[in-house]
mmCIF file of C-alpha atoms in Angstrom:
data_model
loop_
_atom_site.group_PDB
_atom_site.id
_atom_site.type_symbol
_atom_site.label_atom_id
_atom_site.label_comp_id
_atom_site.label_asym_id
_atom_site.label_seq_id
_atom_site.Cartn_x
_atom_site.Cartn_y
_atom_site.Cartn_z
ATOM 1 C CA MET A 1144 -0.076 0.051 0.007
ATOM 2 C CA VAL A 1145 3.003 2.265 0.986
ATOM 3 C CA VAL A 1146 4.723 1.663 -2.369
ATOM 4 C CA LEU A 1147 1.127 2.359 -4.269
ATOM 5 C CA VAL A 1148 0.845 5.540 -2.491
ATOM 6 C CA LEU A 1149 4.314 6.800 -3.403
ATOM 7 C CA PHE A 1150 4.150 5.760 -6.692
ATOM 8 C CA VAL A 1151 0.939 7.594 -7.183
ATOM 9 C CA VAL A 1152 2.600 10.890 -5.677
ATOM 10 C CA VAL A 1153 5.224 10.276 -8.111
ATOM 11 C CA LEU A 1154 3.089 10.183 -10.989
ATOM 12 C CA VAL A 1155 1.381 13.178 -9.967
ATOM 13 C CA VAL A 1156 4.296 15.365 -9.352
ATOM 14 C CA VAL A 1157 5.604 14.350 -12.773
ATOM 15 C CA VAL A 1158 2.513 15.126 -14.485
ATOM 16 C CA VAL A 1159 2.055 18.236 -12.803
ATOM 17 C CA ALA A 1160 5.698 19.371 -13.632
ATOM 18 C CA GLY A 1161 5.318 18.430 -17.076
ATOM 19 C CA ARG A 1162 2.433 21.121 -17.558
ATOM 20 C CA ILE A 1163 4.263 23.743 -15.702
ATOM 21 C CA THR A 1164 5.986 26.117 -18.140
ATOM 22 C CA LEU A 1165 8.509 28.600 -16.667
ATOM 23 C CA PRO A 1166 9.368 32.093 -18.319
ATOM 24 C CA TYR A 1167 12.100 30.687 -20.331
ATOM 25 C CA TYR A 1168 13.107 29.295 -23.499
ATOM 26 C CA ALA A 1169 15.603 26.721 -24.257
ATOM 27 C CA ILE A 1170 17.592 27.206 -27.509
ATOM 28 C CA VAL A 1171 18.591 24.081 -28.921
ATOM 29 C CA PRO A 1172 20.495 22.985 -31.905
ATOM 30 C CA GLY A 1173 18.212 22.703 -35.007
ATOM 31 C CA GLN A 1174 18.730 21.396 -38.452
ATOM 32 C CA ALA A 1175 21.197 22.164 -41.241
ATOM 33 C CA GLU A 1176 19.926 21.557 -44.769
ATOM 34 C CA SER A 1177 20.774 22.243 -48.230
ATOM 35 C CA VAL A 1178 19.394 25.434 -49.876
ATOM 36 C CA ALA A 1179 19.596 24.119 -53.228
ATOM 37 C CA ALA A 1180 15.970 22.125 -52.881
ATOM 38 C CA LEU A 1181 14.788 25.648 -51.608
ATOM 39 C CA ILE A 1182 15.876 27.860 -54.606
ATOM 40 C CA THR A 1183 13.952 27.698 -58.116
ATOM 41 C CA VAL A 1184 15.553 29.364 -61.085
ATOM 42 C CA PRO A 1185 14.477 29.270 -64.834
ATOM 43 C CA LYS A 1186 15.559 25.906 -66.408
ATOM 44 C CA GLY A 1187 17.569 27.318 -69.116
ATOM 45 C CA LYS A 1188 19.710 29.003 -66.402
ATOM 46 C CA ALA A 1189 19.969 26.309 -63.736
ATOM 47 C CA SER A 1190 23.265 24.346 -63.112
ATOM 48 C CA THR A 1191 23.525 20.993 -61.494
ATOM 49 C CA VAL A 1192 24.872 21.417 -58.101
ATOM 50 C CA HIS A 1193 27.605 19.313 -56.730
ATOM 51 C CA GLY A 1194 28.404 19.508 -52.745
ATOM 52 C CA GLN A 1195 26.005 21.326 -50.619
ATOM 53 C CA LEU A 1196 25.612 24.919 -49.275
ATOM 54 C CA MET A 1197 23.540 24.481 -46.138
ATOM 55 C CA LEU A 1198 21.503 27.149 -43.928
ATOM 56 C CA THR A 1199 21.026 26.188 -40.285
ATOM 57 C CA ASP A 1200 18.568 27.275 -37.843
ATOM 58 C CA VAL A 1201 17.886 26.651 -33.771
ATOM 59 C CA GLY A 1202 15.162 25.061 -32.222
ATOM 60 C CA VAL A 1203 12.994 27.073 -29.567
ATOM 61 C CA ASN A 1204 11.543 24.907 -26.933
ATOM 62 C CA ASP A 1205 9.353 25.810 -24.092
ATOM 63 C CA VAL A 1206 10.846 25.142 -20.720
ATOM 64 C CA LYS A 1207 8.932 22.886 -18.267
ATOM 65 C CA LEU A 1208 9.386 22.584 -14.786
ATOM 66 C CA LEU A 1209 10.038 18.789 -15.366
ATOM 67 C CA THR A 1210 12.840 19.328 -17.901
ATOM 68 C CA VAL A 1211 14.658 22.559 -16.631
ATOM 69 C CA VAL A 1212 17.372 20.427 -14.686
ATOM 70 C CA GLY A 1213 18.027 18.369 -18.054
ATOM 71 C CA ASP A 1214 18.270 21.796 -20.039
ATOM 72 C CA LEU A 1215 20.573 23.417 -17.616
ATOM 73 C CA LEU A 1216 22.730 20.344 -17.504
ATOM 74 C CA ASP A 1217 23.155 20.048 -21.655
ATOM 75 C CA SER A 1218 26.164 21.926 -22.565
ATOM 76 C CA ASP A 1219 24.377 22.605 -25.935
ATOM 77 C CA THR A 1220 21.214 24.439 -24.881
ATOM 78 C CA GLN A 1221 20.893 27.916 -23.822
ATOM 79 C CA LEU A 1222 18.217 29.249 -21.343
ATOM 80 C CA VAL A 1223 16.934 32.733 -22.124
ATOM 81 C CA LYS A 1224 14.187 34.657 -20.448
ATOM 82 C CA SER A 1225 11.211 34.792 -22.473
ATOM 83 C CA GLY A 1226 10.766 38.438 -22.392
ATOM 84 C CA ASP A 1227 14.390 38.783 -23.559
ATOM 85 C CA LEU A 1228 14.148 36.480 -26.745
ATOM 86 C CA THR A 1229 10.501 38.180 -27.772
ATOM 87 C CA GLY A 1230 11.350 41.498 -26.631
ATOM 88 C CA ASN A 1231 8.289 41.352 -24.197
ATOM 89 C CA LEU A 1232 6.177 41.649 -27.513
ATOM 90 C CA PRO A 1233 2.885 38.937 -27.769
ATOM 91 C CA VAL A 1234 4.277 35.449 -29.055
ATOM 92 C CA SER A 1235 2.110 35.886 -32.312
ATOM 93 C CA GLU A 1236 3.908 39.196 -33.106
ATOM 94 C CA PHE A 1237 7.099 38.107 -32.619
ATOM 95 C CA ASP A 1238 6.477 34.840 -34.851
ATOM 96 C CA ASP A 1239 5.194 37.409 -37.471
ATOM 97 C CA GLN A 1240 8.585 39.444 -37.150
ATOM 98 C CA GLY A 1241 10.435 36.375 -37.797
ATOM 99 C CA THR A 1242 8.199 35.750 -40.860
ATOM 100 C CA VAL A 1243 8.824 39.271 -42.128
ATOM 101 C CA ASP A 1244 12.473 38.798 -41.514
ATOM 102 C CA MET A 1245 12.626 35.679 -43.605
ATOM 103 C CA ALA A 1246 10.503 37.252 -46.649
ATOM 104 C CA GLU A 1247 12.956 40.293 -46.668
ATOM 105 C CA SER A 1248 16.087 38.061 -46.347
ATOM 106 C CA GLN A 1249 14.894 36.065 -49.500
ATOM 107 C CA MET A 1250 14.406 39.095 -51.519
ATOM 108 C CA THR A 1251 17.769 40.769 -50.744
ATOM 109 C CA ALA A 1252 19.320 37.385 -51.260
ATOM 110 C CA GLU A 1253 17.927 37.387 -54.608
ATOM 111 C CA ALA A 1254 18.803 40.825 -55.714
ATOM 112 C CA VAL A 1255 22.341 40.645 -54.209
ATOM 113 C CA ALA A 1256 23.337 37.252 -55.949
ATOM 114 C CA LEU A 1257 22.131 38.615 -59.421
ATOM 115 C CA ARG A 1258 24.088 41.810 -58.851
ATOM 116 C CA GLN A 1259 27.170 39.647 -57.942
ATOM 117 C CA LEU A 1260 26.587 37.746 -61.129
ATOM 118 C CA GLY A 1261 26.697 41.004 -63.294
ATOM 119 C CA TYR A 1262 23.076 41.199 -63.722
ATOM 120 C CA ALA A 1263 21.302 44.843 -63.558
ATOM 121 C CA VAL A 1264 18.783 44.819 -60.731
ATOM 122 C CA PRO A 1265 17.091 48.209 -60.212
ATOM 123 C CA GLU A 1266 15.168 48.749 -57.126
ATOM 124 C CA HIS A 1267 12.695 51.421 -55.802
ATOM 125 C CA ASP A 1268 11.174 52.213 -52.547
ATOM 126 C CA ALA A 1269 7.643 50.857 -52.482
ATOM 127 C CA GLY A 1270 6.369 51.961 -48.924
ATOM 128 C CA VAL A 1271 7.039 51.405 -45.158
ATOM 129 C CA THR A 1272 6.828 47.787 -43.541
ATOM 130 C CA VAL A 1273 5.089 47.781 -40.400
ATOM 131 C CA TYR A 1274 7.328 45.519 -37.881
ATOM 132 C CA VAL A 1275 5.873 46.400 -34.405
ATOM 133 C CA VAL A 1276 2.397 47.390 -33.654
ATOM 134 C CA ASP A 1277 1.467 49.331 -30.130
ATOM 135 C CA PRO A 1278 -1.237 47.033 -28.466
ATOM 136 C CA ALA A 1279 -2.329 50.209 -26.887
ATOM 137 C CA SER A 1280 -2.900 52.025 -30.273
ATOM 138 C CA HIS A 1281 -5.591 52.213 -32.665
ATOM 139 C CA ALA A 1282 -3.288 50.798 -34.982
ATOM 140 C CA TRP A 1283 -3.663 47.357 -33.149
ATOM 141 C CA HIS A 1284 -7.022 46.755 -34.785
ATOM 142 C CA VAL A 1285 -6.249 47.428 -38.210
ATOM 143 C CA LEU A 1286 -2.486 46.816 -38.744
ATOM 144 C CA HIS A 1287 -0.357 43.763 -38.976
ATOM 145 C CA VAL A 1288 3.404 43.151 -38.832
ATOM 146 C CA GLY A 1289 4.326 42.830 -42.511
ATOM 147 C CA ASP A 1290 1.729 45.293 -43.713
ATOM 148 C CA VAL A 1291 3.399 47.870 -46.102
ATOM 149 C CA ILE A 1292 1.855 51.317 -45.905
ATOM 150 C CA THR A 1293 2.018 52.799 -49.318
ATOM 151 C CA ALA A 1294 -0.186 56.146 -48.923
ATOM 152 C CA VAL A 1295 -1.804 58.257 -46.415
ATOM 153 C CA ASP A 1296 -5.031 59.747 -47.616
ATOM 154 C CA GLY A 1297 -4.116 59.129 -51.158
ATOM 155 C CA VAL A 1298 -0.627 60.661 -50.579
ATOM 156 C CA PRO A 1299 2.159 58.201 -51.664
ATOM 157 C CA THR A 1300 4.492 57.266 -48.743
ATOM 158 C CA PRO A 1301 7.230 55.334 -50.246
ATOM 159 C CA THR A 1302 9.550 55.923 -47.376
ATOM 160 C CA THR A 1303 9.651 56.304 -43.668
ATOM 161 C CA ALA A 1304 10.364 60.206 -44.026
ATOM 162 C CA ALA A 1305 7.382 60.396 -46.461
ATOM 163 C CA LEU A 1306 5.003 58.609 -44.018
ATOM 164 C CA VAL A 1307 6.256 60.771 -40.939
ATOM 165 C CA ALA A 1308 5.683 64.026 -43.065
ATOM 166 C CA ALA A 1309 2.108 62.613 -44.357
ATOM 167 C CA ILE A 1310 1.309 62.004 -40.475
ATOM 168 C CA HIS A 1311 2.415 65.108 -39.129
ATOM 169 C CA THR A 1312 0.102 67.151 -41.590
ATOM 170 C CA HIS A 1313 -2.784 65.917 -39.077
ATOM 171 C CA ARG A 1314 -3.323 66.243 -35.622
ATOM 172 C CA PRO A 1315 -3.611 63.561 -32.731
ATOM 173 C CA GLY A 1316 -7.009 62.047 -32.601
ATOM 174 C CA GLU A 1317 -7.856 62.753 -36.322
ATOM 175 C CA ARG A 1318 -8.824 59.893 -38.717
ATOM 176 C CA VAL A 1319 -6.699 59.129 -41.724
ATOM 177 C CA THR A 1320 -6.916 56.225 -44.390
ATOM 178 C CA LEU A 1321 -4.116 54.087 -44.919
ATOM 179 C CA ARG A 1322 -3.235 52.224 -48.030
ATOM 180 C CA VAL A 1323 -1.903 48.880 -46.940
ATOM 181 C CA GLY A 1324 -0.269 46.215 -49.358
ATOM 182 C CA SER A 1325 1.937 43.394 -48.356
ATOM 183 C CA ILE A 1326 5.695 42.566 -48.759
ATOM 184 C CA SER A 1327 5.251 40.060 -51.508
ATOM 185 C CA ASP A 1328 3.045 42.848 -53.499
ATOM 186 C CA PRO A 1329 2.966 46.431 -51.855
ATOM 187 C CA SER A 1330 1.075 47.923 -54.606
ATOM 188 C CA ALA A 1331 -1.880 45.759 -54.500
ATOM 189 C CA GLY A 1332 -3.453 46.590 -51.272
ATOM 190 C CA HIS A 1333 -6.619 47.692 -49.141
ATOM 191 C CA ASP A 1334 -7.681 50.876 -47.412
ATOM 192 C CA VAL A 1335 -7.963 50.963 -43.817
ATOM 193 C CA SER A 1336 -9.216 53.822 -41.294
ATOM 194 C CA MET A 1337 -7.918 54.574 -38.080
ATOM 195 C CA THR A 1338 -7.631 57.241 -35.450
ATOM 196 C CA LEU A 1339 -4.067 58.894 -34.642
ATOM 197 C CA GLY A 1340 -2.471 58.553 -31.417
ATOM 198 C CA SER A 1341 0.023 60.865 -29.719
ATOM 199 C CA ALA A 1342 3.258 60.909 -28.651
ATOM 200 C CA VAL A 1343 5.983 63.793 -27.116
ATOM 201 C CA GLU A 1344 8.797 64.240 -29.539
ATOM 202 C CA ASN A 1345 11.391 66.850 -28.377
ATOM 203 C CA GLY A 1346 8.918 68.360 -26.093
ATOM 204 C CA LYS A 1347 6.052 68.647 -28.659
ATOM 205 C CA THR A 1348 3.230 66.570 -28.904
ATOM 206 C CA VAL A 1349 2.838 65.018 -32.501
ATOM 207 C CA PRO A 1350 0.607 62.534 -34.171
ATOM 208 C CA VAL A 1351 1.633 58.893 -34.491
ATOM 209 C CA VAL A 1352 0.181 56.032 -36.132
ATOM 210 C CA GLY A 1353 1.105 53.524 -33.531
ATOM 211 C CA ILE A 1354 3.891 51.493 -35.128
ATOM 212 C CA GLY A 1355 6.675 52.240 -32.931
ATOM 213 C CA ALA A 1356 6.558 54.690 -30.038
ATOM 214 C CA PRO A 1357 7.497 57.605 -30.831
ATOM 215 C CA ASP A 1358 7.648 57.451 -34.762
ATOM 216 C CA VAL A 1359 10.794 59.324 -34.689
ATOM 217 C CA PRO A 1360 13.067 57.663 -34.641
ATOM 218 C CA ILE A 1361 10.726 54.599 -35.946
ATOM 219 C CA PRO A 1362 11.628 51.231 -34.209
ATOM 220 C CA GLY A 1363 8.601 49.796 -35.728
ATOM 221 C CA MET A 1364 8.923 50.295 -39.258
ATOM 222 C CA GLY A 1365 11.325 50.473 -42.278
ATOM 223 C CA THR A 1366 11.126 51.652 -45.848
ATOM 224 C CA GLN A 1367 10.434 48.522 -47.997
ATOM 225 C CA PRO A 1368 12.487 48.171 -51.007
ATOM 226 C CA VAL A 1369 11.128 46.072 -54.463
ATOM 227 C CA TYR A 1370 13.727 44.799 -56.569
ATOM 228 C CA ASP A 1371 13.077 44.464 -60.209
ATOM 229 C CA LEU A 1372 14.637 41.013 -61.170
ATOM 230 C CA PRO A 1373 15.573 40.403 -64.685
ATOM 231 C CA PHE A 1374 13.897 36.892 -64.540
ATOM 232 C CA PRO A 1375 12.346 34.902 -61.628
ATOM 233 C CA VAL A 1376 14.196 33.551 -58.861
ATOM 234 C CA GLN A 1377 12.158 32.100 -56.010
ATOM 235 C CA VAL A 1378 13.282 31.292 -52.558
ATOM 236 C CA SER A 1379 11.134 29.058 -50.455
ATOM 237 C CA ALA A 1380 11.880 28.529 -46.797
ATOM 238 C CA ASP A 1381 8.230 27.657 -45.023
ATOM 239 C CA GLY A 1382 8.724 27.124 -41.363
ATOM 240 C CA ILE A 1383 11.960 28.803 -40.964
ATOM 241 C CA GLY A 1384 11.872 32.440 -39.375
ATOM 242 C CA GLY A 1385 14.486 35.238 -39.175
ATOM 243 C CA PRO A 1386 16.826 36.929 -41.400
ATOM 244 C CA SER A 1387 20.046 34.497 -40.651
ATOM 245 C CA ALA A 1388 19.847 32.363 -43.839
ATOM 246 C CA GLY A 1389 20.427 35.429 -45.980
ATOM 247 C CA LEU A 1390 24.345 34.457 -46.716
ATOM 248 C CA ALA A 1391 23.166 31.045 -47.596
ATOM 249 C CA PHE A 1392 20.411 31.867 -49.806
ATOM 250 C CA THR A 1393 22.760 34.303 -51.832
ATOM 251 C CA LEU A 1394 25.616 31.827 -52.063
ATOM 252 C CA GLY A 1395 22.835 29.087 -53.326
ATOM 253 C CA ILE A 1396 21.387 31.221 -56.020
ATOM 254 C CA ILE A 1397 24.998 32.354 -57.051
ATOM 255 C CA ASN A 1398 25.818 28.363 -57.169
ATOM 256 C CA ALA A 1399 22.429 27.831 -59.128
ATOM 257 C CA LEU A 1400 23.127 29.964 -61.801
ATOM 258 C CA SER A 1401 27.007 29.713 -62.014
ATOM 259 C CA GLY A 1402 27.879 26.235 -62.794
ATOM 260 C CA GLY A 1403 27.265 24.581 -59.302
ATOM 261 C CA ASN A 1404 30.511 24.328 -57.883
ATOM 262 C CA LEU A 1405 31.027 26.921 -55.756
ATOM 263 C CA THR A 1406 31.672 24.634 -52.870
ATOM 264 C CA GLY A 1407 34.245 22.581 -54.629
ATOM 265 C CA GLY A 1408 31.892 19.455 -54.052
ATOM 266 C CA LYS A 1409 32.180 20.201 -50.235
ATOM 267 C CA ARG A 1410 29.465 20.386 -47.349
ATOM 268 C CA VAL A 1411 29.514 24.039 -46.620
ATOM 269 C CA ALA A 1412 27.131 26.045 -44.117
ATOM 270 C CA ALA A 1413 26.328 29.379 -43.734
ATOM 271 C CA THR A 1414 24.901 31.815 -41.448
ATOM 272 C CA GLY A 1415 24.406 35.517 -41.216
ATOM 273 C CA THR A 1416 22.212 38.221 -42.480
ATOM 274 C CA ILE A 1417 22.739 39.810 -46.165
ATOM 275 C CA HIS A 1418 22.338 43.379 -46.689
ATOM 276 C CA PRO A 1419 21.784 45.068 -50.128
ATOM 277 C CA ASP A 1420 25.229 46.059 -50.267
ATOM 278 C CA GLY A 1421 26.912 42.536 -49.877
ATOM 279 C CA THR A 1422 27.735 42.960 -46.109
ATOM 280 C CA VAL A 1423 27.034 39.954 -43.755
ATOM 281 C CA GLY A 1424 25.418 40.867 -40.395
ATOM 282 C CA ASP A 1425 25.529 39.009 -37.184
ATOM 283 C CA VAL A 1426 22.963 36.541 -35.899
ATOM 284 C CA GLY A 1427 22.162 34.547 -32.897
ATOM 285 C CA GLY A 1428 22.310 30.937 -31.752
ATOM 286 C CA VAL A 1429 25.675 30.265 -33.311
ATOM 287 C CA PRO A 1430 26.573 27.822 -30.803
ATOM 288 C CA GLN A 1431 23.793 25.640 -31.333
ATOM 289 C CA LYS A 1432 24.027 26.015 -34.954
ATOM 290 C CA THR A 1433 27.393 25.097 -35.066
ATOM 291 C CA VAL A 1434 26.328 21.765 -33.408
ATOM 292 C CA ALA A 1435 23.640 21.377 -36.192
ATOM 293 C CA VAL A 1436 26.121 21.867 -38.899
ATOM 294 C CA GLU A 1437 28.680 19.242 -37.774
ATOM 295 C CA ARG A 1438 26.018 16.916 -36.938
ATOM 296 C CA ALA A 1439 24.928 17.571 -40.875
ATOM 297 C CA GLY A 1440 28.298 16.661 -41.837
ATOM 298 C CA ALA A 1441 29.573 20.280 -42.848
ATOM 299 C CA THR A 1442 33.198 20.687 -43.034
ATOM 300 C CA LEU A 1443 33.378 24.423 -43.784
ATOM 301 C CA PHE A 1444 31.037 26.909 -41.638
ATOM 302 C CA LEU A 1445 30.860 30.565 -42.598
ATOM 303 C CA VAL A 1446 30.110 32.907 -40.161
ATOM 304 C CA PRO A 1447 29.860 36.731 -39.339
ATOM 305 C CA PRO A 1448 33.017 37.896 -37.516
ATOM 306 C CA GLN A 1449 30.962 38.713 -34.593
ATOM 307 C CA GLU A 1450 29.980 35.160 -34.113
ATOM 308 C CA TYR A 1451 33.634 33.485 -35.006
ATOM 309 C CA ALA A 1452 34.360 32.914 -31.009
ATOM 310 C CA ALA A 1453 31.101 31.197 -30.138
ATOM 311 C CA ALA A 1454 31.302 28.942 -33.334
ATOM 312 C CA GLN A 1455 34.812 28.039 -32.562
ATOM 313 C CA SER A 1456 34.100 27.065 -29.150
ATOM 314 C CA LYS A 1457 31.732 24.406 -30.223
ATOM 315 C CA ALA A 1458 33.647 23.327 -33.506
ATOM 316 C CA THR A 1459 35.535 19.957 -33.549
ATOM 317 C CA PRO A 1460 38.587 19.505 -35.760
ATOM 318 C CA SER A 1461 36.453 18.266 -38.547
ATOM 319 C CA LEU A 1462 34.888 21.549 -38.894
ATOM 320 C CA LYS A 1463 36.648 24.600 -40.270
ATOM 321 C CA VAL A 1464 35.194 27.883 -39.181
ATOM 322 C CA VAL A 1465 35.657 31.106 -40.995
ATOM 323 C CA ALA A 1466 34.643 34.612 -40.547
ATOM 324 C CA VAL A 1467 33.430 36.467 -43.638
ATOM 325 C CA SER A 1468 32.009 40.099 -43.356
ATOM 326 C CA SER A 1469 31.059 40.527 -46.828
ATOM 327 C CA LEU A 1470 29.704 38.244 -49.790
ATOM 328 C CA ALA A 1471 32.877 38.714 -51.700
ATOM 329 C CA GLN A 1472 34.752 37.608 -48.566
ATOM 330 C CA ALA A 1473 32.414 34.398 -48.337
ATOM 331 C CA MET A 1474 33.198 33.613 -52.265
ATOM 332 C CA ALA A 1475 36.803 34.120 -51.892
ATOM 333 C CA THR A 1476 37.004 31.833 -48.882
ATOM 334 C CA LEU A 1477 35.031 29.287 -51.062
ATOM 335 C CA ALA A 1478 37.614 29.671 -53.730
ATOM 336 C CA HIS A 1479 40.442 28.967 -51.155
ATOM 337 C CA TYR A 1480 38.721 25.575 -50.215
ATOM 338 C CA GLY A 1481 38.563 24.526 -53.711
ATOM 339 C CA GLY A 1482 35.322 26.255 -55.095
ATOM 340 C CA SER A 1483 34.926 27.788 -58.461
ATOM 341 C CA ILE A 1484 32.338 29.650 -60.529
ATOM 342 C CA GLY A 1485 31.585 28.941 -63.937
ATOM 343 C CA SER A 1486 30.641 31.392 -66.779
ATOM 344 C CA ALA A 1487 28.036 29.358 -68.854
ATOM 345 C CA ALA A 1488 25.130 31.064 -66.666
ATOM 346 C CA ALA A 1489 27.008 34.534 -66.417
ATOM 347 C CA GLY A 1490 24.713 37.399 -67.049
ATOM 348 C CA PRO A 1491 25.333 40.534 -68.880
ATOM 349 C CA PRO A 1492 27.731 43.361 -68.019
ATOM 350 C CA ALA A 1493 26.890 45.193 -64.868
ATOM 351 C CA GLY A 1494 24.676 48.137 -65.375
ATOM 352 C CA PRO A 1495 22.638 50.342 -63.043
ATOM 353 C CA GLY A 1496 22.205 48.536 -59.824
ATOM 354 C CA GLY A 1497 24.593 45.976 -60.723
ATOM 355 C CA HIS A 1498 28.064 45.103 -59.130
ATOM 356 C CA SER A 1499 30.745 46.668 -60.892
ATOM 357 C CA VAL A 1500 33.180 43.793 -60.742
ATOM 358 C CA PRO A 1501 30.829 40.675 -60.838
ATOM 359 C CA TYR A 1502 33.775 37.966 -61.126
ATOM 360 C CA ASP A 1503 36.250 39.310 -58.875
ATOM 361 C CA TRP A 1504 37.294 37.242 -55.992
ATOM 362 C CA GLN A 1505 38.861 40.061 -54.148
ATOM 363 C CA ASP A 1506 37.265 41.613 -51.038
ATOM 364 C CA ALA A 1507 34.360 44.104 -51.959
ATOM 365 C CA PRO A 1508 35.101 48.152 -51.041
ATOM 366 C CA TRP A 1509 32.190 47.987 -48.442
ATOM 367 C CA THR A 1510 33.116 47.211 -44.811
#
């Protein structure tokens, strides 16, 4: 009887502990997968890919009372406070931000890759992307993360400055009509009506939409560029959020269009954001990503300089970690380790919006 009672007590404790969620997330090694299957280019321009270029991600798990000890003892797991990870945003809004980051990362990768190959890729500002919506504002009911505001009361707002100027012609409490599109198609949208809020800026009360507080500087929105590609390039990564695959996507597109030998037949992983000028930005979760790419059999891992030490701390002798601050450095590294770029799928000489030296392996002039 005593044994039975103890068993029941232990069972109840385990069940309860398994249901209690602590205010932490566990960052764990995710997956490393080839980007080749995620990239689509016209058949007449596609190359057979040799080796693999891989992106990598992390897993983000809830921390239960039952599992917290195991998480703390696992050297490949990092516990972070929930608010530190999400910025104290609602989880749904944080997830939407990750989707926006991924979409913009894909579009930037397409443009940067084609420019590197010598194609002209003009761009224009299409509107203002909503990245944060203030729950206490009227915007919370009509705007969503990922919306692109293209006009206020019929006045085009292609940039953040234009949007602020248009809003500042009104007073707090007035109603305005916003034209709203999407990142994939800013020009196709719908109208929403909302009441402007207010904020104090330099001691003066100004009208605000409610996407960032105050609207100047504007932490909750940014100008949305549209790139005019010379031919369709599609990157698909459903289920992955955030911008950290930008470098991998860029290299993957270049590889698909230029002979398929950019890795020299090796398994190469890359992490880092990609900016329109070709610079590579820092990312998070690099220790866990390093574990993931080792498990996937990568022998070379390209990371932003800020993350080199973190990656090196988890790398074994079988994985070479190299810091790169630009696309050109990444390509130079691949060339050093046996990769090459072909000319069969080369584009025309660079024009407006193109890269001036499309096949130069030397480091680019940007920093």
